[in-house]
CSV table of N, CA and C in Angstrom, one decimal:
chain,number,residue,atom,x,y,z
A,1,SER,N,-30.2,-20.6,-110.2
A,1,SER,CA,-28.8,-20.8,-110.3
A,1,SER,C,-28.2,-20.4,-111.6
A,2,GLU,N,-28.9,-20.9,-112.7
A,2,GLU,CA,-28.4,-20.6,-114.1
A,2,GLU,C,-28.4,-19.1,-114.3
A,3,LEU,N,-29.4,-18.3,-113.8
A,3,LEU,CA,-29.5,-16.9,-114.0
A,3,LEU,C,-28.7,-16.1,-113.0
A,4,LYS,N,-28.0,-16.8,-112.0
A,4,LYS,CA,-27.2,-16.1,-111.0
A,4,LYS,C,-28.1,-15.2,-110.1
A,5,LEU,N,-29.3,-15.5,-109.9
A,5,LEU,CA,-30.2,-14.7,-109.1
A,5,LEU,C,-30.3,-15.3,-107.7
A,6,PRO,N,-30.5,-14.4,-106.7
A,6,PRO,CA,-30.6,-14.9,-105.3
A,6,PRO,C,-31.9,-15.7,-105.1
A,7,VAL,N,-31.8,-16.7,-104.3
A,7,VAL,CA,-33.0,-17.5,-103.9
A,7,VAL,C,-33.5,-16.9,-102.6
A,8,ILE,N,-34.9,-16.9,-102.5
A,8,ILE,CA,-35.5,-16.4,-101.3
A,8,ILE,C,-36.3,-17.6,-100.8
A,9,LEU,N,-36.0,-18.0,-99.6
A,9,LEU,CA,-36.6,-19.2,-98.9
A,9,LEU,C,-37.4,-18.8,-97.7
A,10,HIS,N,-38.7,-19.2,-97.7
A,10,HIS,CA,-39.5,-19.1,-96.5
A,10,HIS,C,-39.7,-20.4,-95.9
A,11,CYS,N,-38.9,-20.7,-94.8
A,11,CYS,CA,-38.9,-22.0,-94.2
A,11,CYS,C,-39.5,-21.9,-92.8
A,12,ARG,N,-40.6,-22.6,-92.7
A,12,ARG,CA,-41.3,-22.7,-91.4
A,12,ARG,C,-41.4,-24.2,-91.1
A,13,GLU,N,-40.6,-24.7,-90.1
A,13,GLU,CA,-40.6,-26.1,-89.7
A,13,GLU,C,-40.3,-27.0,-90.9
A,14,GLY,N,-39.5,-26.6,-91.8
A,14,GLY,CA,-39.2,-27.4,-93.0
A,14,GLY,C,-37.7,-27.5,-93.3
A,15,LEU,N,-36.8,-27.1,-92.4
A,15,LEU,CA,-35.4,-27.1,-92.7
A,15,LEU,C,-34.9,-28.4,-93.1
A,16,ASP,N,-35.3,-29.5,-92.5
A,16,ASP,CA,-34.8,-30.8,-93.0
A,16,ASP,C,-35.1,-31.0,-94.4
A,17,THR,N,-36.2,-30.7,-94.9
A,17,THR,CA,-36.6,-30.9,-96.3
A,17,THR,C,-35.7,-29.9,-97.2
A,18,ILE,N,-35.5,-28.7,-96.8
A,18,ILE,CA,-34.7,-27.8,-97.6
A,18,ILE,C,-33.3,-28.3,-97.6
A,19,ILE,N,-32.8,-28.8,-96.6
A,19,ILE,CA,-31.4,-29.4,-96.6
A,19,ILE,C,-31.3,-30.6,-97.5
A,20,GLU,N,-32.4,-31.4,-97.6
A,20,GLU,CA,-32.4,-32.5,-98.5
A,20,GLU,C,-32.3,-32.0,-100.0
A,21,VAL,N,-33.0,-30.9,-100.3
A,21,VAL,CA,-32.9,-30.3,-101.6
A,21,VAL,C,-31.5,-29.7,-101.8
A,22,PHE,N,-31.0,-29.0,-100.8
A,22,PHE,CA,-29.7,-28.4,-100.9
A,22,PHE,C,-28.6,-29.5,-101.2
A,23,ASP,N,-28.8,-30.7,-100.7
A,23,ASP,CA,-27.8,-31.8,-100.9
A,23,ASP,C,-27.7,-32.1,-102.4
A,24,GLU,N,-28.8,-31.9,-103.1
A,24,GLU,CA,-28.8,-32.2,-104.6
A,24,GLU,C,-28.1,-31.1,-105.4
A,25,TYR,N,-27.9,-30.0,-104.8
A,25,TYR,CA,-27.3,-28.9,-105.5
A,25,TYR,C,-26.0,-28.3,-104.9
A,26,VAL,N,-25.3,-29.1,-104.2
A,26,VAL,CA,-24.0,-28.7,-103.6
A,26,VAL,C,-23.1,-28.1,-104.6
A,27,GLY,N,-22.6,-26.9,-104.4
A,27,GLY,CA,-21.7,-26.3,-105.3
A,27,GLY,C,-22.4,-25.5,-106.4
A,28,GLU,N,-23.8,-25.6,-106.5
A,28,GLU,CA,-24.5,-24.9,-107.5
A,28,GLU,C,-25.5,-23.9,-106.8
A,29,LEU,N,-25.6,-23.9,-105.5
A,29,LEU,CA,-26.6,-23.0,-104.9
A,29,LEU,C,-26.2,-21.5,-105.0
A,30,PRO,N,-27.1,-20.7,-105.5
A,30,PRO,CA,-26.8,-19.3,-105.5
A,30,PRO,C,-26.9,-18.7,-104.1
A,31,GLN,N,-26.5,-17.4,-104.0
A,31,GLN,CA,-26.7,-16.8,-102.7
A,31,GLN,C,-28.1,-16.5,-102.5
A,32,GLY,N,-28.5,-16.3,-101.3
A,32,GLY,CA,-30.0,-16.1,-101.0
A,32,GLY,C,-30.2,-15.7,-99.6
A,33,VAL,N,-31.5,-15.6,-99.3
A,33,VAL,CA,-31.9,-15.2,-97.9
A,33,VAL,C,-33.0,-16.1,-97.4
A,34,PHE,N,-32.9,-16.5,-96.1
A,34,PHE,CA,-33.9,-17.2,-95.4
A,34,PHE,C,-34.9,-16.1,-94.9
A,35,HIS,N,-36.0,-15.9,-95.6
A,35,HIS,CA,-37.0,-14.8,-95.3
A,35,HIS,C,-37.7,-15.2,-94.0
A,36,SER,N,-38.0,-14.2,-93.2
A,36,SER,CA,-38.8,-14.4,-91.9
A,36,SER,C,-38.1,-15.5,-91.1
A,37,PHE,N,-36.8,-15.4,-90.9
A,37,PHE,CA,-36.1,-16.5,-90.2
A,37,PHE,C,-36.5,-16.5,-88.7
A,38,THR,N,-36.8,-17.7,-88.2
A,38,THR,CA,-37.2,-17.9,-86.8
A,38,THR,C,-36.5,-19.1,-86.3
A,39,GLY,N,-35.4,-19.5,-86.9
A,39,GLY,CA,-34.7,-20.7,-86.5
A,39,GLY,C,-33.7,-20.5,-85.3
A,40,THR,N,-33.0,-21.5,-85.0
A,40,THR,CA,-32.1,-21.6,-83.8
A,40,THR,C,-30.6,-21.4,-84.3
A,41,VAL,N,-29.7,-21.3,-83.3
A,41,VAL,CA,-28.3,-21.2,-83.6
A,41,VAL,C,-27.9,-22.5,-84.4
A,42,GLU,N,-28.4,-23.6,-84.0
A,42,GLU,CA,-28.1,-24.9,-84.8
A,42,GLU,C,-28.6,-24.8,-86.2
A,43,ASP,N,-29.7,-24.2,-86.4
A,43,ASP,CA,-30.2,-24.0,-87.8
A,43,ASP,C,-29.3,-23.1,-88.6
A,44,VAL,N,-28.8,-22.1,-88.0
A,44,VAL,CA,-27.9,-21.2,-88.7
A,44,VAL,C,-26.6,-21.9,-89.1
A,45,LYS,N,-26.1,-22.7,-88.2
A,45,LYS,CA,-24.9,-23.5,-88.5
A,45,LYS,C,-25.1,-24.5,-89.6
A,46,ARG,N,-26.3,-25.2,-89.6
A,46,ARG,CA,-26.6,-26.1,-90.7
A,46,ARG,C,-26.7,-25.4,-92.0
A,47,ILE,N,-27.4,-24.3,-92.1
A,47,ILE,CA,-27.6,-23.5,-93.3
A,47,ILE,C,-26.3,-23.1,-93.9
A,48,ARG,N,-25.4,-22.7,-93.0
A,48,ARG,CA,-24.1,-22.1,-93.4
A,48,ARG,C,-23.2,-23.2,-94.1
A,49,GLN,N,-23.5,-24.4,-93.8
A,49,GLN,CA,-22.7,-25.5,-94.5
A,49,GLN,C,-23.0,-25.6,-96.0
A,50,TYR,N,-24.1,-24.9,-96.4
A,50,TYR,CA,-24.5,-25.0,-97.8
A,50,TYR,C,-24.3,-23.7,-98.6
A,51,GLY,N,-23.9,-22.6,-97.9
A,51,GLY,CA,-23.7,-21.4,-98.7
A,51,GLY,C,-23.7,-20.2,-97.8
A,52,ASP,N,-23.5,-19.1,-98.5
A,52,ASP,CA,-23.4,-17.8,-97.8
A,52,ASP,C,-24.7,-17.1,-97.8
A,53,PHE,N,-25.6,-17.5,-97.0
A,53,PHE,CA,-27.0,-17.0,-96.9
A,53,PHE,C,-27.1,-15.9,-96.0
A,54,TYR,N,-28.1,-15.0,-96.3
A,54,TYR,CA,-28.5,-14.0,-95.4
A,54,TYR,C,-29.8,-14.4,-94.7
A,55,PHE,N,-30.1,-13.7,-93.6
A,55,PHE,CA,-31.3,-14.1,-92.8
A,55,PHE,C,-32.1,-12.9,-92.6
A,56,GLY,N,-33.4,-13.0,-93.1
A,56,GLY,CA,-34.4,-11.9,-93.0
A,56,GLY,C,-35.0,-11.9,-91.6
A,57,ILE,N,-34.8,-10.7,-90.9
A,57,ILE,CA,-35.3,-10.5,-89.5
A,57,ILE,C,-36.4,-9.5,-89.6
A,58,ASN,N,-37.6,-9.9,-89.0
A,58,ASN,CA,-38.8,-9.0,-89.1
A,58,ASN,C,-39.2,-8.7,-87.6
A,59,GLY,N,-40.5,-8.3,-87.5
A,59,GLY,CA,-41.1,-7.9,-86.2
A,59,GLY,C,-41.0,-8.9,-85.1
A,60,ILE,N,-40.9,-10.2,-85.5
A,60,ILE,CA,-40.9,-11.3,-84.5
A,60,ILE,C,-39.7,-11.0,-83.5
A,61,VAL,N,-38.7,-10.4,-84.0
A,61,VAL,CA,-37.5,-10.2,-83.1
A,61,VAL,C,-37.9,-9.3,-81.9
A,62,THR,N,-38.9,-8.5,-82.0
A,62,THR,CA,-39.3,-7.6,-80.9
A,62,THR,C,-40.3,-8.2,-79.9
A,63,PHE,N,-40.8,-9.4,-80.3
A,63,PHE,CA,-41.9,-10.1,-79.4
A,63,PHE,C,-41.3,-10.5,-78.1
A,64,LYS,N,-42.0,-10.4,-77.1
A,64,LYS,CA,-41.6,-10.8,-75.7
A,64,LYS,C,-41.0,-12.2,-75.6
A,65,LYS,N,-41.6,-13.2,-76.2
A,65,LYS,CA,-41.2,-14.6,-76.1
A,65,LYS,C,-40.3,-15.0,-77.3
A,66,SER,N,-39.9,-14.1,-78.1
A,66,SER,CA,-39.1,-14.5,-79.3
A,66,SER,C,-37.7,-15.0,-78.8
A,67,GLN,N,-37.2,-16.0,-79.5
A,67,GLN,CA,-35.9,-16.6,-79.3
A,67,GLN,C,-34.9,-16.0,-80.3
A,68,ILE,N,-35.4,-15.2,-81.2
A,68,ILE,CA,-34.5,-14.7,-82.3
A,68,ILE,C,-33.4,-13.8,-81.7
A,69,PRO,N,-33.6,-12.9,-80.7
A,69,PRO,CA,-32.5,-12.1,-80.2
A,69,PRO,C,-31.3,-12.9,-79.8
A,70,ALA,N,-31.5,-14.0,-79.3
A,70,ALA,CA,-30.3,-14.9,-78.9
A,70,ALA,C,-29.6,-15.5,-80.1
A,71,VAL,N,-30.2,-15.5,-81.2
A,71,VAL,CA,-29.6,-16.1,-82.4
A,71,VAL,C,-28.9,-15.1,-83.2
A,72,LEU,N,-29.2,-13.8,-83.1
A,72,LEU,CA,-28.6,-12.7,-83.9
A,72,LEU,C,-27.1,-12.7,-83.8
A,73,PRO,N,-26.5,-12.9,-82.6
A,73,PRO,CA,-25.0,-12.8,-82.6
A,73,PRO,C,-24.4,-14.0,-83.5
A,74,GLU,N,-25.0,-15.1,-83.5
A,74,GLU,CA,-24.5,-16.2,-84.4
A,74,GLU,C,-24.7,-15.9,-85.8
A,75,ILE,N,-25.8,-15.2,-86.2
A,75,ILE,CA,-25.9,-14.8,-87.6
A,75,ILE,C,-24.9,-13.7,-88.0
A,76,GLY,N,-24.8,-12.7,-87.1
A,76,GLY,CA,-23.8,-11.6,-87.4
A,76,GLY,C,-24.5,-10.6,-88.2
A,77,ILE,N,-24.2,-9.3,-87.9
A,77,ILE,CA,-24.8,-8.2,-88.6
A,77,ILE,C,-24.5,-8.2,-90.1
A,78,ASP,N,-23.4,-8.8,-90.5
A,78,ASP,CA,-23.1,-8.8,-91.9
A,78,ASP,C,-23.9,-9.8,-92.7
A,79,ARG,N,-24.8,-10.5,-92.1
A,79,ARG,CA,-25.7,-11.4,-92.8
A,79,ARG,C,-27.2,-11.3,-92.5
A,80,ILE,N,-27.5,-10.1,-91.9
A,80,ILE,CA,-28.9,-9.8,-91.6
A,80,ILE,C,-29.5,-8.8,-92.6
A,81,LEU,N,-30.8,-9.1,-93.0
A,81,LEU,CA,-31.6,-8.2,-93.7
A,81,LEU,C,-32.8,-7.9,-92.9
A,82,LEU,N,-33.2,-6.6,-92.8
A,82,LEU,CA,-34.4,-6.2,-92.1
A,82,LEU,C,-35.6,-6.2,-93.0
A,83,GLU,N,-36.7,-6.8,-92.6
A,83,GLU,CA,-37.8,-6.9,-93.4
A,83,GLU,C,-39.1,-6.8,-92.6
A,84,THR,N,-40.2,-6.6,-93.3
A,84,THR,CA,-41.5,-6.4,-92.6
A,84,THR,C,-42.4,-7.6,-92.6
A,85,ASP,N,-42.4,-8.4,-93.7
A,85,ASP,CA,-43.4,-9.5,-93.9
A,85,ASP,C,-44.8,-8.9,-94.0
A,86,SER,N,-44.8,-7.6,-94.5
A,86,SER,CA,-46.1,-6.9,-94.6
A,86,SER,C,-47.1,-7.7,-95.3
A,87,PRO,N,-48.3,-7.7,-94.9
A,87,PRO,CA,-48.9,-6.9,-93.8
A,87,PRO,C,-48.9,-7.6,-92.4
A,88,TYR,N,-48.1,-8.6,-92.3
A,88,TYR,CA,-48.1,-9.4,-91.0
A,88,TYR,C,-46.9,-9.1,-90.2
A,89,LEU,N,-46.9,-9.6,-89.0
A,89,LEU,CA,-45.8,-9.6,-88.0
A,89,LEU,C,-45.3,-8.2,-87.7
A,90,ALA,N,-46.2,-7.2,-87.5
A,90,ALA,CA,-45.7,-5.9,-87.0
A,90,ALA,C,-45.0,-6.0,-85.7
A,91,PRO,N,-43.9,-5.2,-85.6
A,91,PRO,CA,-43.1,-5.2,-84.4
A,91,PRO,C,-43.8,-4.5,-83.2
A,92,VAL,N,-43.4,-4.9,-82.0
A,92,VAL,CA,-43.8,-4.1,-80.8
A,92,VAL,C,-43.2,-2.7,-81.1
A,93,PRO,N,-43.9,-1.6,-81.0
A,93,PRO,CA,-45.1,-1.4,-80.3
A,93,PRO,C,-46.4,-1.4,-81.1
A,94,ASN,N,-46.3,-1.9,-82.3
A,94,ASN,CA,-47.4,-1.9,-83.2
A,94,ASN,C,-47.9,-3.3,-83.5
A,95,ARG,N,-47.6,-4.2,-82.6
A,95,ARG,CA,-48.0,-5.6,-82.8
A,95,ARG,C,-49.5,-5.7,-82.9
A,96,GLY,N,-50.0,-6.5,-83.8
A,96,GLY,CA,-51.4,-6.7,-84.0
A,96,GLY,C,-52.0,-5.8,-85.0
A,97,LYS,N,-51.3,-4.8,-85.4
A,97,LYS,CA,-51.7,-3.8,-86.5
A,97,LYS,C,-51.1,-4.3,-87.8
A,98,ARG,N,-51.6,-3.6,-88.9
A,98,ARG,CA,-51.0,-3.9,-90.2
A,98,ARG,C,-49.6,-3.5,-90.2
A,99,ASN,N,-48.7,-4.3,-90.7
A,99,ASN,CA,-47.3,-4.0,-90.8
A,99,ASN,C,-47.0,-3.2,-92.0
A,100,GLU,N,-46.0,-2.4,-92.0
A,100,GLU,CA,-45.6,-1.6,-93.1
A,100,GLU,C,-44.1,-1.2,-93.0
A,101,SER,N,-43.5,-0.7,-94.0
A,101,SER,CA,-42.1,-0.3,-94.0
A,101,SER,C,-41.7,0.7,-92.9
A,102,ALA,N,-42.7,1.5,-92.6
A,102,ALA,CA,-42.4,2.5,-91.5
A,102,ALA,C,-42.1,1.9,-90.2
A,103,ASN,N,-42.3,0.6,-90.0
A,103,ASN,CA,-41.9,-0.1,-88.8
A,103,ASN,C,-40.5,-0.7,-88.8
A,104,ILE,N,-39.8,-0.6,-89.9
A,104,ILE,CA,-38.4,-1.1,-89.9
A,104,ILE,C,-37.5,-0.5,-88.8
A,105,PRO,N,-37.7,0.8,-88.4
A,105,PRO,CA,-36.8,1.3,-87.4
A,105,PRO,C,-37.0,0.6,-86.0
A,106,HIS,N,-38.2,0.1,-85.7
A,106,HIS,CA,-38.4,-0.7,-84.5
A,106,HIS,C,-37.6,-2.0,-84.6
A,107,ILE,N,-37.6,-2.6,-85.7
A,107,ILE,CA,-36.8,-3.9,-85.9
A,107,ILE,C,-35.3,-3.6,-85.8
A,108,CYS,N,-34.9,-2.5,-86.5
A,108,CYS,CA,-33.5,-2.1,-86.5
A,108,CYS,C,-33.0,-1.9,-85.1
A,109,ARG,N,-33.8,-1.1,-84.3
A,109,ARG,CA,-33.4,-0.8,-82.9
A,109,ARG,C,-33.2,-2.1,-82.1
A,110,CYS,N,-34.0,-3.1,-82.3
A,110,CYS,CA,-33.9,-4.3,-81.5
A,110,CYS,C,-32.7,-5.1,-82.0
A,111,VAL,N,-32.5,-5.2,-83.3
A,111,VAL,CA,-31.4,-5.9,-83.9
A,111,VAL,C,-30.1,-5.3,-83.4
A,112,ALA,N,-30.0,-4.0,-83.5
A,112,ALA,CA,-28.8,-3.2,-83.1
A,112,ALA,C,-28.4,-3.5,-81.6
A,113,LEU,N,-29.4,-3.5,-80.8
A,113,LEU,CA,-29.2,-3.8,-79.4
A,113,LEU,C,-28.6,-5.2,-79.2
A,114,HIS,N,-29.1,-6.2,-79.9
A,114,HIS,CA,-28.6,-7.6,-79.6
A,114,HIS,C,-27.4,-7.9,-80.4
A,115,VAL,N,-26.9,-7.2,-81.4
A,115,VAL,CA,-25.7,-7.5,-82.0
A,115,VAL,C,-24.6,-6.5,-81.6
A,116,GLY,N,-24.9,-5.5,-80.8
A,116,GLY,CA,-24.0,-4.6,-80.2
A,116,GLY,C,-23.4,-3.5,-81.1
A,117,VAL,N,-24.3,-3.0,-82.0
A,117,VAL,CA,-24.0,-1.8,-82.8
A,117,VAL,C,-25.0,-0.7,-82.6
A,118,SER,N,-24.7,0.5,-83.1
A,118,SER,CA,-25.7,1.6,-83.0
A,118,SER,C,-26.8,1.3,-84.0
A,119,GLU,N,-27.9,2.0,-83.8
A,119,GLU,CA,-29.0,1.9,-84.8
A,119,GLU,C,-28.5,2.4,-86.2
A,120,SER,N,-27.8,3.4,-86.2
A,120,SER,CA,-27.2,4.0,-87.4
A,120,SER,C,-26.4,2.9,-88.2
A,121,GLU,N,-25.5,2.3,-87.4
A,121,GLU,CA,-24.6,1.3,-88.0
A,121,GLU,C,-25.5,0.1,-88.5
A,122,CYS,N,-26.4,-0.3,-87.7
A,122,CYS,CA,-27.3,-1.4,-88.1
A,122,CYS,C,-28.0,-1.1,-89.4
A,123,SER,N,-28.5,0.1,-89.5
A,123,SER,CA,-29.2,0.5,-90.7
A,123,SER,C,-28.3,0.5,-91.9
A,124,GLN,N,-27.1,1.1,-91.8
A,124,GLN,CA,-26.2,1.2,-92.9
A,124,GLN,C,-25.7,-0.2,-93.3
A,125,ILE,N,-25.4,-1.1,-92.3
A,125,ILE,CA,-24.9,-2.4,-92.7
A,125,ILE,C,-26.0,-3.3,-93.3
A,126,THR,N,-27.2,-3.2,-92.8
A,126,THR,CA,-28.2,-4.1,-93.4
A,126,THR,C,-28.7,-3.5,-94.7
A,127,ASP,N,-28.6,-2.2,-94.9
A,127,ASP,CA,-28.9,-1.7,-96.3
A,127,ASP,C,-27.8,-2.2,-97.2
A,128,SER,N,-26.6,-2.1,-96.8
A,128,SER,CA,-25.5,-2.6,-97.7
A,128,SER,C,-25.7,-4.1,-98.0
A,129,ASN,N,-26.1,-4.9,-97.0
A,129,ASN,CA,-26.3,-6.3,-97.2
A,129,ASN,C,-27.4,-6.5,-98.3
A,130,ALA,N,-28.5,-5.8,-98.2
A,130,ALA,CA,-29.5,-5.9,-99.2
A,130,ALA,C,-29.0,-5.5,-100.6
A,131,HIS,N,-28.2,-4.4,-100.7
A,131,HIS,CA,-27.6,-4.0,-102.0
A,131,HIS,C,-26.7,-5.1,-102.5
A,132,SER,N,-26.0,-5.7,-101.7
A,132,SER,CA,-25.0,-6.7,-102.1
A,132,SER,C,-25.8,-8.0,-102.6
A,133,LEU,N,-26.8,-8.4,-101.8
A,133,LEU,CA,-27.5,-9.6,-102.2
A,133,LEU,C,-28.3,-9.4,-103.5
A,134,PHE,N,-29.0,-8.3,-103.6
A,134,PHE,CA,-29.8,-8.1,-104.8
A,134,PHE,C,-29.1,-7.3,-105.9
A,135,LYS,N,-27.8,-7.0,-105.7
A,135,LYS,CA,-27.0,-6.3,-106.7
A,135,LYS,C,-27.7,-5.0,-107.2
A,136,ILE,N,-28.0,-4.2,-106.2
A,136,ILE,CA,-28.7,-2.9,-106.5
A,136,ILE,C,-27.8,-1.8,-106.0
């Protein structure tokens, strides 16, 4: 917060604890990203009460039983970052293999479909989101 750097949070079944910490820093929280986000619409709403966070979406979005596609419209394309979580969580059609940046187009295609934009728009917007968050 003092350095005005974005915070990167990896939250797996710990949102209540993160919210407790957030309560101690109301008004002081920097912008950030919930990396490898797998939460619900309710989780998105809770997080938004504390700040203008981005949500990192990776290969999980392409999995057959994933609930993330249904959450994407609530997040909105303007707050999505595409990520790999390399070497893990490779998207379909490469599930089970080593993940790498070359798989981002599979993730982009799935996200674009569920938020109602073209792949090109999804790529441009999510790139812009990353540039904005990381000030690059």
